[in-house]
mmCIF file of C-alpha atoms in Angstrom:
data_model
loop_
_atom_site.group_PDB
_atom_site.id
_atom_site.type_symbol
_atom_site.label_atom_id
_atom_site.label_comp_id
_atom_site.label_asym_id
_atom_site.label_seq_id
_atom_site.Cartn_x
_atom_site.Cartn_y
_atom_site.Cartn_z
ATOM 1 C CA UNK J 9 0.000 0.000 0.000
ATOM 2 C CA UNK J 10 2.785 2.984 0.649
ATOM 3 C CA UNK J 11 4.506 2.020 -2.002
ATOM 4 C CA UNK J 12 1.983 1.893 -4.253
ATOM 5 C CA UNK J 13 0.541 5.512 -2.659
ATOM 6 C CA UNK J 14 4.393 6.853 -3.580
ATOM 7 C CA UNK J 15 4.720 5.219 -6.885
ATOM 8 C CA UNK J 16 1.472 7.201 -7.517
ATOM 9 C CA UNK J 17 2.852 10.574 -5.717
ATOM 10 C CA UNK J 18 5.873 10.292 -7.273
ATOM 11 C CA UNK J 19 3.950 10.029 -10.936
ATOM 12 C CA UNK J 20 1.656 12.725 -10.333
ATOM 13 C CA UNK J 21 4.643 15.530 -8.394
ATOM 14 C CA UNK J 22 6.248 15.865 -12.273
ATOM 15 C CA UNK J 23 3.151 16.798 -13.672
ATOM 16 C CA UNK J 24 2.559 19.379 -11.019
ATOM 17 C CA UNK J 25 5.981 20.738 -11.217
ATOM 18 C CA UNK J 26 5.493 21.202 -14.941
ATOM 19 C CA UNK J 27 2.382 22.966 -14.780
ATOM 20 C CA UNK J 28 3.170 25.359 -11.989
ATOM 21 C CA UNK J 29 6.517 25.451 -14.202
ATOM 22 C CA UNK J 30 4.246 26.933 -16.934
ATOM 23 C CA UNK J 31 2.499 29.587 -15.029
ATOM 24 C CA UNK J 32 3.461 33.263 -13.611
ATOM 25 C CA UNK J 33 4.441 32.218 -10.935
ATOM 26 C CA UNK J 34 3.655 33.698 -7.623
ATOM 27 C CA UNK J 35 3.413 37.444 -7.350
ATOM 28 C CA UNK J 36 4.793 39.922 -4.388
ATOM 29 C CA UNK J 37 1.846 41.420 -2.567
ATOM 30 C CA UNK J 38 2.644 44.048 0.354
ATOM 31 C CA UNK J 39 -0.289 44.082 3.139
ATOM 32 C CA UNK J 40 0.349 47.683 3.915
ATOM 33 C CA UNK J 41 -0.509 48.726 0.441
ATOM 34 C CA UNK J 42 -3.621 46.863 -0.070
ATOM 35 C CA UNK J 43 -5.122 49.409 -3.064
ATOM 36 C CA UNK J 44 -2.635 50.776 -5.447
ATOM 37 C CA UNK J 45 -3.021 53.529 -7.866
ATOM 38 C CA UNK J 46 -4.587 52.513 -11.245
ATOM 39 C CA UNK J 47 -2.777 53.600 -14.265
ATOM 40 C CA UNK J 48 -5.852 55.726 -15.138
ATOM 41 C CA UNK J 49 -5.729 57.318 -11.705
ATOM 42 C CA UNK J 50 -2.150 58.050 -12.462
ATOM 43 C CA UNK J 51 -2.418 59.472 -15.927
ATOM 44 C CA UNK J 52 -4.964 61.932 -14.350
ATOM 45 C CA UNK J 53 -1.953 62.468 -12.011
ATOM 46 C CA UNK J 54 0.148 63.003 -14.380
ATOM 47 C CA UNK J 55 -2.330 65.225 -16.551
ATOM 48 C CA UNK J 56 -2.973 67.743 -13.054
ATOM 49 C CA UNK J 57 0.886 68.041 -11.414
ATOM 50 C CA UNK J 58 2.481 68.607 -15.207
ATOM 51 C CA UNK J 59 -0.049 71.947 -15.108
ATOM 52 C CA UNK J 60 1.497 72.839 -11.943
ATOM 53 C CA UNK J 61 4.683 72.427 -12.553
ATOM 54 C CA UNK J 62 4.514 74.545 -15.990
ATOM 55 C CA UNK J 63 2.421 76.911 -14.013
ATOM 56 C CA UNK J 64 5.001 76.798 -10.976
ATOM 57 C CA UNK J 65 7.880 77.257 -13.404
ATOM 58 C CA UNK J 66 6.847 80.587 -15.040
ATOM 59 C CA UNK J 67 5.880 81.779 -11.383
ATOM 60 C CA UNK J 68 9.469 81.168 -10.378
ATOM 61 C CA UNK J 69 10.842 83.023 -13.229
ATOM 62 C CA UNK J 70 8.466 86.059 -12.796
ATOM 63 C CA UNK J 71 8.501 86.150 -8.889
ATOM 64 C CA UNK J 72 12.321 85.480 -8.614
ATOM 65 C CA UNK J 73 13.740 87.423 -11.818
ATOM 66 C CA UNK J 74 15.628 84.061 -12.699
ATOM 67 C CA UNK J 75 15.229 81.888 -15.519
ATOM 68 C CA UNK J 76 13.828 78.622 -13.288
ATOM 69 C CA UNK J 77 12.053 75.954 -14.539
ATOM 70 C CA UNK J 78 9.913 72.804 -12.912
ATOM 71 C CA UNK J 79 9.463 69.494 -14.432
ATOM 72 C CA UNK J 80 7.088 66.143 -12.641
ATOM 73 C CA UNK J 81 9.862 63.709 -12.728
ATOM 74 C CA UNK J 82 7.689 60.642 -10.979
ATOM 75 C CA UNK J 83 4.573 59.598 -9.385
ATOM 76 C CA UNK J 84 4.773 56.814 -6.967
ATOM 77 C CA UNK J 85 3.141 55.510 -3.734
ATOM 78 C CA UNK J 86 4.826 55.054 -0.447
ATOM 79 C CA UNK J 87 4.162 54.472 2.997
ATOM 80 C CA UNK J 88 4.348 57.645 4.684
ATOM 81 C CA UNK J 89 7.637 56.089 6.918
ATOM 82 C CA UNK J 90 9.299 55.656 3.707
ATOM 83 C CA UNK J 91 8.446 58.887 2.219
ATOM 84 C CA UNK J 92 9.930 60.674 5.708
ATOM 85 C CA UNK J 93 13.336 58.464 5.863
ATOM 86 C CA UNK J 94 13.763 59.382 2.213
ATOM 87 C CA UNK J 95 13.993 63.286 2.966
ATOM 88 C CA UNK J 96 16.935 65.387 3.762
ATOM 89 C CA UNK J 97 17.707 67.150 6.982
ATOM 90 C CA UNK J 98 17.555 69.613 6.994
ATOM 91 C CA UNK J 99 14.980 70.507 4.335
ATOM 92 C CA UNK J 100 12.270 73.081 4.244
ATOM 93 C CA UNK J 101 8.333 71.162 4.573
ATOM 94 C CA UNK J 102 5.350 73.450 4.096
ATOM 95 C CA UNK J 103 2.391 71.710 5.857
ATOM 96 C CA UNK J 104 -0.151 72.644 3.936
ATOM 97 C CA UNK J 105 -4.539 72.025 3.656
ATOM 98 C CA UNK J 106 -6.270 71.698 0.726
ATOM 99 C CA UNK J 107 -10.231 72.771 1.540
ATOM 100 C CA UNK J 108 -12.402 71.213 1.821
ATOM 101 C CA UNK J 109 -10.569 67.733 1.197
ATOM 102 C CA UNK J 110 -9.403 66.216 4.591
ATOM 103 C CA UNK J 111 -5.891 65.350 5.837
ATOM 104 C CA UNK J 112 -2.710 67.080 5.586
ATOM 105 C CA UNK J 113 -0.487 68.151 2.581
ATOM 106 C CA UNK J 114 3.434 68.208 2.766
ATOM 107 C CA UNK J 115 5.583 70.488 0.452
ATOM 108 C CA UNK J 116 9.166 69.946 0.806
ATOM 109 C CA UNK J 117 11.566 71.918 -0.822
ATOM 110 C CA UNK J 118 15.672 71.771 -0.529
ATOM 111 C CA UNK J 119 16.862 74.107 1.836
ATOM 112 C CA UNK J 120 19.250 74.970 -0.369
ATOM 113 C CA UNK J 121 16.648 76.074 -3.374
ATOM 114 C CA UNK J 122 14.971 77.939 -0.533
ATOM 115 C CA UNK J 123 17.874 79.915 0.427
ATOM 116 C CA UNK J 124 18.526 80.695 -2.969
ATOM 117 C CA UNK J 125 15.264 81.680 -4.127
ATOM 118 C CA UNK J 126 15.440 84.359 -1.134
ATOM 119 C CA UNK J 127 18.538 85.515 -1.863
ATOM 120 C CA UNK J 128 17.170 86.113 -5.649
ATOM 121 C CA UNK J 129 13.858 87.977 -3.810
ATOM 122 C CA UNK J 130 16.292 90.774 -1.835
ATOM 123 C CA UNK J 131 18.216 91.193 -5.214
ATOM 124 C CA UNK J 132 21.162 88.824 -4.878
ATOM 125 C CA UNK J 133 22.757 86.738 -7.807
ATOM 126 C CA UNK J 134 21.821 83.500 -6.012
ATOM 127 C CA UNK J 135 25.039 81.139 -5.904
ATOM 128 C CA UNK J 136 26.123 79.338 -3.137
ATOM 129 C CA UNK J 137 23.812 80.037 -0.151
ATOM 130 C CA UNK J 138 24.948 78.888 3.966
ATOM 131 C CA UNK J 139 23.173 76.431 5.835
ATOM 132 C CA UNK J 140 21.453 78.125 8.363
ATOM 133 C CA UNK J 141 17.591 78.510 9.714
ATOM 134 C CA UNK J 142 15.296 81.101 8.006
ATOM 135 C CA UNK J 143 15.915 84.794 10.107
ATOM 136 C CA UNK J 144 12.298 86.550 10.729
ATOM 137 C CA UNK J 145 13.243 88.669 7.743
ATOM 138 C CA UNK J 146 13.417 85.671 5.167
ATOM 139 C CA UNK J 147 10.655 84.356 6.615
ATOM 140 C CA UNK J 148 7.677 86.236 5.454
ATOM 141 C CA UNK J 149 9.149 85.829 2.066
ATOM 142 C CA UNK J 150 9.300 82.426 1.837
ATOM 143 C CA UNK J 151 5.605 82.380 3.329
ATOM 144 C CA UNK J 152 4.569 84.533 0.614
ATOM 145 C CA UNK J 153 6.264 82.583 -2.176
ATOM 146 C CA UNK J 154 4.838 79.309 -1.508
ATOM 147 C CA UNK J 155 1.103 80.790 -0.757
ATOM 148 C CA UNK J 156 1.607 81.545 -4.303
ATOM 149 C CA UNK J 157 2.848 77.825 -5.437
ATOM 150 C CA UNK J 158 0.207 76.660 -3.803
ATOM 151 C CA UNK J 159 -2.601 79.036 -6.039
ATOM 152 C CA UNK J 160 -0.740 77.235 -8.823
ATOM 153 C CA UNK J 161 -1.131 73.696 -7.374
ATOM 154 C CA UNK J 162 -4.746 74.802 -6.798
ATOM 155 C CA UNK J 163 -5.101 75.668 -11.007
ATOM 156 C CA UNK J 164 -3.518 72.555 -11.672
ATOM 157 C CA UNK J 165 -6.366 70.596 -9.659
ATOM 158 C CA UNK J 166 -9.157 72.913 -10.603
ATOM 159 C CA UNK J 167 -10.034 70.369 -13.706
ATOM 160 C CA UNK J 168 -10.649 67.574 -10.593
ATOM 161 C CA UNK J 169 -11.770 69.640 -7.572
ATOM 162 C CA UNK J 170 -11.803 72.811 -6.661
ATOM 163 C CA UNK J 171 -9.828 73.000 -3.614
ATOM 164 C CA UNK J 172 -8.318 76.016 -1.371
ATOM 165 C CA UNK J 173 -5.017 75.321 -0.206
ATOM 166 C CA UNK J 174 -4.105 76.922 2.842
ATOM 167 C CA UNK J 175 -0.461 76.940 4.503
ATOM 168 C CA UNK J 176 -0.468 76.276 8.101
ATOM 169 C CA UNK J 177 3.376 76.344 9.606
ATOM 170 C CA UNK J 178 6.338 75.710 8.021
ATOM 171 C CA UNK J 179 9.018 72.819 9.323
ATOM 172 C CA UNK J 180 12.441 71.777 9.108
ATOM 173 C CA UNK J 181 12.968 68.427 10.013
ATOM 174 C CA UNK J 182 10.217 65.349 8.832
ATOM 175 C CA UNK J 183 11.013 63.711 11.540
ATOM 176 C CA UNK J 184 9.284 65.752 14.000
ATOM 177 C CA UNK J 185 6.415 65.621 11.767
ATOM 178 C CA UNK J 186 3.300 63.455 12.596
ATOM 179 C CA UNK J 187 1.103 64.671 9.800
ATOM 180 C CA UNK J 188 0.284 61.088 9.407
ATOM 181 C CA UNK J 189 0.676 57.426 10.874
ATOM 182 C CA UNK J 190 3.675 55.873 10.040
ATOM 183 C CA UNK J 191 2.327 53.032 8.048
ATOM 184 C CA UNK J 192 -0.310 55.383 6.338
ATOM 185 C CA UNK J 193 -0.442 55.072 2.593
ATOM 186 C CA UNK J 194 0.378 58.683 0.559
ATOM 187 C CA UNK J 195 1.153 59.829 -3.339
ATOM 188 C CA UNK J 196 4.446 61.436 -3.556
ATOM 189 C CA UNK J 197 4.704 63.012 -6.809
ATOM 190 C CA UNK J 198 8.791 64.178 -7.468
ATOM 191 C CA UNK J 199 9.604 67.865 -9.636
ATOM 192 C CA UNK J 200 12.823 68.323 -10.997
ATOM 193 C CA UNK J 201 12.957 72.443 -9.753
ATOM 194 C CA UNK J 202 15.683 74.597 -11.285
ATOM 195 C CA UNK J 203 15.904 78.449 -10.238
ATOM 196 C CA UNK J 204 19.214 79.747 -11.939
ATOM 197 C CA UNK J 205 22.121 77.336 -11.339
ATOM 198 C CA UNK J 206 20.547 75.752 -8.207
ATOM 199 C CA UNK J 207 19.000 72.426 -9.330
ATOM 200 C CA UNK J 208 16.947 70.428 -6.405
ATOM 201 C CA UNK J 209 14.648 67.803 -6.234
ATOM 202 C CA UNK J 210 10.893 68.687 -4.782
ATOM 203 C CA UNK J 211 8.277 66.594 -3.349
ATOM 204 C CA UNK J 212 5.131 66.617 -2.718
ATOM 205 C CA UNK J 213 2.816 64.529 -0.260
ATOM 206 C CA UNK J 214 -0.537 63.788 -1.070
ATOM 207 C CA UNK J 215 -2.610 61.734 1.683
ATOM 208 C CA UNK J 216 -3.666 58.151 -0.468
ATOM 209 C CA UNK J 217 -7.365 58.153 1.341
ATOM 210 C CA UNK J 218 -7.611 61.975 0.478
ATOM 211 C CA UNK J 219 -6.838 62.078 -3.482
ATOM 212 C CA UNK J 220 -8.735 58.685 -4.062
ATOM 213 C CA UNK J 221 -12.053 59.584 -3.648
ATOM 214 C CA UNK J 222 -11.538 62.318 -6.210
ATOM 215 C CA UNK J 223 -9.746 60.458 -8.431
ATOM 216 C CA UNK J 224 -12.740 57.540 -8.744
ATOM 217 C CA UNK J 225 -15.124 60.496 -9.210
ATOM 218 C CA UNK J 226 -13.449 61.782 -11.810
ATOM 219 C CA UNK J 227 -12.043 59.166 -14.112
ATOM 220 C CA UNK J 228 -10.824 60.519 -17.254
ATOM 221 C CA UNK J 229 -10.104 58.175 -20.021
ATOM 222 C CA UNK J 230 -7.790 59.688 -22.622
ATOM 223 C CA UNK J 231 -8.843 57.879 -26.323
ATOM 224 C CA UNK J 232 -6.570 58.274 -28.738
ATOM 225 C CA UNK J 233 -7.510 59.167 -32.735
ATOM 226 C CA UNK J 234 -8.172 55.782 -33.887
ATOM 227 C CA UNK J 235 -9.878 54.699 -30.483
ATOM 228 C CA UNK J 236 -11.900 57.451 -30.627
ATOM 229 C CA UNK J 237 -12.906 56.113 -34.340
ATOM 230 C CA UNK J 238 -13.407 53.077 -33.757
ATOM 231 C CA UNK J 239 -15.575 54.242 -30.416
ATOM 232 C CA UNK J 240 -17.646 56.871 -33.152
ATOM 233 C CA UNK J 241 -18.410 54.351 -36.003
ATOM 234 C CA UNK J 242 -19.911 51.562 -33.202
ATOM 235 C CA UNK J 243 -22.210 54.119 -32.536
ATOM 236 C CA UNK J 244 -23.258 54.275 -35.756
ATOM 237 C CA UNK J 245 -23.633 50.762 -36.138
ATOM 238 C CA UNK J 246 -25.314 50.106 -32.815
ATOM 239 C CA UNK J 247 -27.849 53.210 -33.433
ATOM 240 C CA UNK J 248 -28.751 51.937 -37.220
ATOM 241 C CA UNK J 249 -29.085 48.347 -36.236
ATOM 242 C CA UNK J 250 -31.041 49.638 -33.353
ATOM 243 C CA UNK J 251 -33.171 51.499 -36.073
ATOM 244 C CA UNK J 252 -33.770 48.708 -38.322
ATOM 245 C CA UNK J 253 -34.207 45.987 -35.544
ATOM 246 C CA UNK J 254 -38.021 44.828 -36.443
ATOM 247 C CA UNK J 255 -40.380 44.601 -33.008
ATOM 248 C CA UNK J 256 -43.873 43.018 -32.297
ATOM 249 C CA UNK J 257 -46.579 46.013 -31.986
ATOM 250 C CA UNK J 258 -49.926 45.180 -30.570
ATOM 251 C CA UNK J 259 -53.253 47.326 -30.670
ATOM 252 C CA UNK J 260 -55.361 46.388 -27.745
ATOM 253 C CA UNK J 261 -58.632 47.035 -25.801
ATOM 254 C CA UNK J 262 -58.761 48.257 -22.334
ATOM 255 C CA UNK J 263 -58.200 44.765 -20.091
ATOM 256 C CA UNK J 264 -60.875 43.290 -18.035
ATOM 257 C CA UNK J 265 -60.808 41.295 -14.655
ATOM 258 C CA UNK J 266 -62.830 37.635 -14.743
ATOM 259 C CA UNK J 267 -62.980 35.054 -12.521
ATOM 260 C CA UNK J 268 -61.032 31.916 -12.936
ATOM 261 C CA UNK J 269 -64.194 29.535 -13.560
ATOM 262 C CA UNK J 270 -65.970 32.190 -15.604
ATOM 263 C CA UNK J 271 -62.559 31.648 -18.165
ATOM 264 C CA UNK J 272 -62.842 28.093 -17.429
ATOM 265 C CA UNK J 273 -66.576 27.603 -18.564
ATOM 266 C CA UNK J 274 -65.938 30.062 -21.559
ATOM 267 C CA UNK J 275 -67.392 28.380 -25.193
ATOM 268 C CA UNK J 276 -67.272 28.875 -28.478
ATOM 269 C CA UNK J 277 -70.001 31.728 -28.884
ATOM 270 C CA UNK J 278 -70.007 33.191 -25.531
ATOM 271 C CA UNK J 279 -69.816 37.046 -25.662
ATOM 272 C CA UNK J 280 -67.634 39.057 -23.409
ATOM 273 C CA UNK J 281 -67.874 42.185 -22.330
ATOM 274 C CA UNK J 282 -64.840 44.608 -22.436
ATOM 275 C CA UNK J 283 -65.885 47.914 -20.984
ATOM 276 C CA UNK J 284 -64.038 49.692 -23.556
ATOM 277 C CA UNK J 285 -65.949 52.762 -24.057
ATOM 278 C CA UNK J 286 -66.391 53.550 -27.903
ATOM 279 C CA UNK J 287 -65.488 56.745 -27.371
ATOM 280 C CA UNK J 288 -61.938 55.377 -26.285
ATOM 281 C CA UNK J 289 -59.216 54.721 -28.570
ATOM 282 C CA UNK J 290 -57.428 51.785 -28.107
ATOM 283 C CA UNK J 291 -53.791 51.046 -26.623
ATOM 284 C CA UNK J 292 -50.714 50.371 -29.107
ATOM 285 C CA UNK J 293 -48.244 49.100 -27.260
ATOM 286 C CA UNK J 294 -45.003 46.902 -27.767
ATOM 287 C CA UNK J 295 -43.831 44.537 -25.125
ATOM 288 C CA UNK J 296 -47.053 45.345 -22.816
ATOM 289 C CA UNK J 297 -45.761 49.111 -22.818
ATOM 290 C CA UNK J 298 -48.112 52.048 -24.281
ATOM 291 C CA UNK J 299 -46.559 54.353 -26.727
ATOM 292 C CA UNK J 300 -49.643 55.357 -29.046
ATOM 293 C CA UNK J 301 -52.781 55.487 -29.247
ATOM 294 C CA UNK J 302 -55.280 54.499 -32.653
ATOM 295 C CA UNK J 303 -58.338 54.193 -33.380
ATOM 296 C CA UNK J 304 -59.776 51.023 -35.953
ATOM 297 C CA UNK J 305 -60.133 50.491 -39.304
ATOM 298 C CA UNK J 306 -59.381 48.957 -42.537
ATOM 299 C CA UNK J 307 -57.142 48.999 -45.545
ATOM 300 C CA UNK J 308 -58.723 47.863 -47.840
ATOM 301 C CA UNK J 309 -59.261 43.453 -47.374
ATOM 302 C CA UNK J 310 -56.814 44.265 -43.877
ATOM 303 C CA UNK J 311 -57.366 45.374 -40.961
ATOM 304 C CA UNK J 312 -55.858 48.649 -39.845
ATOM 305 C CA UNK J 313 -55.458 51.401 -37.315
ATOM 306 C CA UNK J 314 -55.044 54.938 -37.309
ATOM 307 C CA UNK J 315 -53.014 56.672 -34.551
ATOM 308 C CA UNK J 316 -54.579 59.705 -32.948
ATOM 309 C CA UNK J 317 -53.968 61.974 -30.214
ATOM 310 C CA UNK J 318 -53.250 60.299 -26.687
ATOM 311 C CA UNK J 319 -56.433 61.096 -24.139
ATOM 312 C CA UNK J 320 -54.532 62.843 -22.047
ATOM 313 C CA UNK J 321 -53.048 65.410 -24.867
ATOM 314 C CA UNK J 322 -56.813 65.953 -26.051
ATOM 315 C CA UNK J 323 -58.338 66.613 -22.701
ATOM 316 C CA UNK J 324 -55.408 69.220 -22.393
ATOM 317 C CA UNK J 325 -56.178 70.911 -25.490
ATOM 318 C CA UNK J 326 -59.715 71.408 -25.019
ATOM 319 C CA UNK J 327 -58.923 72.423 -21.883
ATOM 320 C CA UNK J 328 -56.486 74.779 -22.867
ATOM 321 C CA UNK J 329 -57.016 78.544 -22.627
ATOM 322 C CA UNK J 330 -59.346 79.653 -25.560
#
């Protein structure tokens, strides 16, 4: 008996290996992240921080007298842990609301791009710029400049939801944060920033629970030329086959209620009576729904009906104003 039962184990284990062999194969799944973004829900993304950053840009270059420029460079999602021991310190973090979505938005911006912006603000050539905390001069300015990024990131969004971001405070080290939980799941979306020779990388942190909701209200689906073709002349097809489809169209009296033995006992002969007024024109309907209304007749050796004005419309005419 066992070796009979391994004879047949043994037989069967190389067909299993083979057809496992023939698969995918198992695939990584991380129970932290248990939604991901779809790739629809990051070509919308894509579409909204790309206006930003083009919008950001020219407000650099205007606001700071420098030729800068800001490019999206990635969209990706991370736990917010990650997103924190991937930051710089120092580095300068607006924390930042968008109204009236929920949660807590996080700006971060090299210290060094900061430093250099402000120097460019007070009429400096930028360059090299020290290390050092903001004084209560600088400040203000750096307050005001990102109130106005954030208008931007506000224009960018405005084809989504119309949001009012708001800065709150302004922070220097992430790790003193606790915007969110560590294991919480957020969109960080990466801009290449340039502002003269200073070249820096900027983030920005987008709560995952806050930006999905809009995101599934607003699915866009971008169609290219021949999709949107193809899309076009199925209509056509679907409406003209529609058109041409033939249906069953009955004209009927006004239905009656009778017993189940008066049915039963019915003969040859036997005469019914409707109580369809004369007066009344009868139903046309198509699949026991009424569409019409006719009245009968003939066509020459057939039978034949002649479609008049519903009841209702005629008892609103005549009692229409005269």
């Amino acid at each position: 008996m066992t070796k009979s039962s391994s004879a047949v184990s043994a037989a069967r284990s190389p067909g299993k290996m083979s057809r496992r062999g023939q698969g995918a194969g198992p695939a990584p799944y991380d129970f932290r992240r248990p939604i991901k973004l779809s790739r629809e829900h990051v070509r919308t993304l894509q579409i909204a921080f790309e206006t930003y950053a083009r919008s950001c840009g020219t407000l650099l270059t205007t606001r700071l007298r420098a030729v800068s420029n800001c490019s999206l460079i990635s969209i990706e999602q991370l736990n917010y842990d990650e997103y924190v021991a991937s930051l710089a310190n120092p580095t300068i973090i607006a924390v930042v609301t968008l109204d009236p979505l929920p949660g807590t938005v996080l700006l971060e911006i090299a210290q060094s791009a900061v430093m250099t912006a402000i120097d460019h603000m007070l009429g400096g050539p930028g360059g090299t710029q020290p290390e050092r905390p903001l004084t209560e001069v600088e400040m203000p300015l750096l307050r005001s400049l990102v109130e106005r990024m954030l208008g931007e990131l506000r224009y960018g969004f405005e084809t989504l939801v119309d949001i009012a971001p708001h800065l709150k405070e302004i922070e220097y080290n992430a790790q003193f944060l606790r915007a969110h939980a560590p294991g919480d799941a957020v969109v960080i979306a990466s801009f290449e920033m340039k502002i003269g020779a200073e070249e820096c990388i900027s983030t920005l942190c987008l709560p995952f629970n806050t930006i999905l909701p809009v995101l599934s209200k607003t699915e866009t689906i971008v169609l290219s030329a021949a999709e949107r073709q193809a899309k076009d002349r199925a209509l056509r097809n679907l409406t003209a086959g529609l058109s041409a489809a033939p249906i069953d169209v009955a004209v009927r009296f006004q239905p009656i209620r009778m017993r189940t033995d008066d049915i039963v006992d019915l003969r040859p002969g036997d005469v019914v009576p409707l109580g369809h007024a004369t007066s009344r024109p009868l139903e046309v309907t198509v699949n026991d729904i009424v569409f019409a209304h006719a009245v009968p007749g003939n066509q020459g050796a057939r039978l034949a009906c002649l479609v008049v004005p519903s009841p209702h419309e005629s008892s609103s005419k005549e009692s229409g104003p005269q």
